[in-house]
Short mmCIF file of C-alpha atoms in Angstrom, two decimals:
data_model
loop_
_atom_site.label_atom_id
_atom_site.label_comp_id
_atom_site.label_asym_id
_atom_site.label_seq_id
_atom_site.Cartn_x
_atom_site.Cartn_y
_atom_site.Cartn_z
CA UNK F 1 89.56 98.69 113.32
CA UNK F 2 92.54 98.48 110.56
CA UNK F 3 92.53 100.91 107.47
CA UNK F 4 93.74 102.42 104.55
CA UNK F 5 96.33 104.98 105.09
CA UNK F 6 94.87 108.23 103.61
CA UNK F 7 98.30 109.24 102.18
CA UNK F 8 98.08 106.08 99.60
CA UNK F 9 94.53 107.28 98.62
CA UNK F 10 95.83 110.91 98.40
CA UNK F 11 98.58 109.23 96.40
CA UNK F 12 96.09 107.27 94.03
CA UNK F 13 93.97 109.98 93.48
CA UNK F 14 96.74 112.16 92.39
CA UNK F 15 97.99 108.80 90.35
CA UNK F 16 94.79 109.20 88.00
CA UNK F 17 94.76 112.77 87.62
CA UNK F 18 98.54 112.82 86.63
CA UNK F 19 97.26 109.99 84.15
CA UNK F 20 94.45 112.14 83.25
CA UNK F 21 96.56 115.17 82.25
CA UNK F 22 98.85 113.04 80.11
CA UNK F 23 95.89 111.64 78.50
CA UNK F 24 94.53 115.18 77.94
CA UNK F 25 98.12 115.91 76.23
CA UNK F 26 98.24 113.02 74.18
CA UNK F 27 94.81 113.77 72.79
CA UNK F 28 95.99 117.35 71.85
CA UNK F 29 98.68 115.87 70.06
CA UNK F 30 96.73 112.90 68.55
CA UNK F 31 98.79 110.66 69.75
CA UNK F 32 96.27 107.32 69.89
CA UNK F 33 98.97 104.79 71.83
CA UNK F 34 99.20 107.11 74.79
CA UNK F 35 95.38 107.49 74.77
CA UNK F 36 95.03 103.92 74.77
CA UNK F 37 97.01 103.65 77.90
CA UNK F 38 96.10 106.36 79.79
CA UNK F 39 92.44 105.95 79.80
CA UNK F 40 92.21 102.80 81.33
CA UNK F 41 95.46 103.79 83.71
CA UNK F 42 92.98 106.88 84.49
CA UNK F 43 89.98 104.65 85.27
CA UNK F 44 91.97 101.90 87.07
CA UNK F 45 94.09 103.67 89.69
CA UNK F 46 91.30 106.15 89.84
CA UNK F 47 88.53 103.34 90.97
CA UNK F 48 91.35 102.35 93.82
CA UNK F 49 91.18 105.57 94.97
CA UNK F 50 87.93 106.11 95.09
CA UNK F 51 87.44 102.77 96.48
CA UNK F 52 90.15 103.61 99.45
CA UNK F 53 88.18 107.09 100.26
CA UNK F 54 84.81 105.45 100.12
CA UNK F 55 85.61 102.58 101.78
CA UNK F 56 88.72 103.04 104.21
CA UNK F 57 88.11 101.11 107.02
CA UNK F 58 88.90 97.09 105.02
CA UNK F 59 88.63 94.93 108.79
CA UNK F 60 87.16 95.71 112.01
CA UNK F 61 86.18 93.68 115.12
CA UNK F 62 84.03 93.12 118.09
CA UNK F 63 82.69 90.96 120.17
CA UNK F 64 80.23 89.50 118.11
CA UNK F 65 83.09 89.26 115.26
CA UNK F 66 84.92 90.80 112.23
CA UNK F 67 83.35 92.92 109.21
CA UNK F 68 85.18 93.10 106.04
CA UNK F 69 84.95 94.91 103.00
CA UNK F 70 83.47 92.20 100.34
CA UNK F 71 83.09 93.52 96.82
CA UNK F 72 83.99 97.11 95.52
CA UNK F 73 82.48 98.97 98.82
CA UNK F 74 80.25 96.36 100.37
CA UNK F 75 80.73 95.02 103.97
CA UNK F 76 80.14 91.57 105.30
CA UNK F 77 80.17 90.79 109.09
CA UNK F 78 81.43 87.17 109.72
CA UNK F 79 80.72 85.79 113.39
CA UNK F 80 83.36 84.02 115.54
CA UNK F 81 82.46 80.56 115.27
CA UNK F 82 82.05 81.04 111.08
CA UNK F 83 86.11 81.73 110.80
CA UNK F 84 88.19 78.78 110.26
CA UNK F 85 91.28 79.99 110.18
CA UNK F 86 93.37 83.18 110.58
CA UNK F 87 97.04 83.34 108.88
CA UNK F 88 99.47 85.13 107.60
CA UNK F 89 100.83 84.27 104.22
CA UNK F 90 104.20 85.49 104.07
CA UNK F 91 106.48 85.52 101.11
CA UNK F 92 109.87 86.22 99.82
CA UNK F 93 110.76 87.64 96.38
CA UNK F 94 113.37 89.74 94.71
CA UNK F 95 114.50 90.10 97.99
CA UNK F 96 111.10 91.54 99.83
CA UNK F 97 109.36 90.46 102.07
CA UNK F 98 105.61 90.73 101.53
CA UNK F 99 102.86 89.52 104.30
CA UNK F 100 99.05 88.89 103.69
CA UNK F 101 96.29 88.30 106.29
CA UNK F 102 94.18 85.25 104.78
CA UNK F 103 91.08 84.82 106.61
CA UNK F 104 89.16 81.85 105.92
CA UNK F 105 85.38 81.44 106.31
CA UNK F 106 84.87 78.26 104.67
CA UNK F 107 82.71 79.98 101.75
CA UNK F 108 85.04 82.90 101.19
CA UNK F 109 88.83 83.98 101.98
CA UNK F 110 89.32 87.31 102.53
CA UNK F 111 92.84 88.55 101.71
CA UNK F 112 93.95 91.48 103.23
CA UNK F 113 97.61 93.28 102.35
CA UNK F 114 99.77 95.60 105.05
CA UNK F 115 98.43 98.66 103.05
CA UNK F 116 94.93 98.02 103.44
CA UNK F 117 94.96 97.36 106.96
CA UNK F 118 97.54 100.04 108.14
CA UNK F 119 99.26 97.79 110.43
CA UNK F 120 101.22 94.24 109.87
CA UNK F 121 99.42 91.69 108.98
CA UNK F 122 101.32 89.31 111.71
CA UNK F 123 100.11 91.91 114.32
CA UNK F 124 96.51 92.28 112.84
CA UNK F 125 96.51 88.42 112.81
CA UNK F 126 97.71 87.88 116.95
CA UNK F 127 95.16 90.68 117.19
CA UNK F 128 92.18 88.87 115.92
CA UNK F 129 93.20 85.32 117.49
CA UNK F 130 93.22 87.01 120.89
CA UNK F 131 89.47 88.62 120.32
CA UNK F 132 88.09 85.60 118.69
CA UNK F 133 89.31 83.43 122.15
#
């Protein structure tokens, strides 16, 4: 079972109340360009917070195969022989290194990153190859 870490949905939450309170002061001092980006910056980070406490397990698996989190909070439980393929998309930019488990169903890909499972995706990946054998 791979999650979010709860310190970057503290960290989000936190994120939309900061964003909150500057909205709050820019209202006071009618200032309409900082209310224009604060409420949706309030909304949006807040939403991926909520989503992260609602919702923090993103991939688990058993023997009968993997659920994962399809939609805003829904889950989806995929069988073995319904994955086609299990990778890791790695990429290089700016000089980081990013990784994303890509798990292909043939109707959907689910895309996971290293902070929604908790764990490398390379690991997470061997992981799931050895369960699905």
């Amino acid at each position: 079972m791979w999650r979010v870490r709860r310190e970057l949905a503290v960290l989000k939450i936190l994120g939309a109340l900061a964003c909150a309170g500057l909205g709050l002061y820019w209202w006071a001092g009618a200032d309409v360009g900082g209310m224009i980006l604060a409420v949706p910056a309030t909304v949006l980070i807040g939403a991926m917070g909520l989503r992260d406490l609602l919702v923090p397990v993103r991939l688990a698996a058993d023997d009968s195969g993997i659920t994962v989190v399809h939609g805003f909070a829904g889950r989806r439980h995929v069988p073995w022989e319904a994955i086609w393929d299990i990778k890791v998309d790695v990429r290089r930019r700016w000089g980081l290194r990013s990784e994303m488990l890509e798990i292909d169903t043939g109707d959907f890909l689910h895309i996971f990153s290293s902070h929604e499972l908790g764990a490398s995706p390379t690991e997470v990946a061997a992981a799931l190859r050895r369960r699905g054998t």
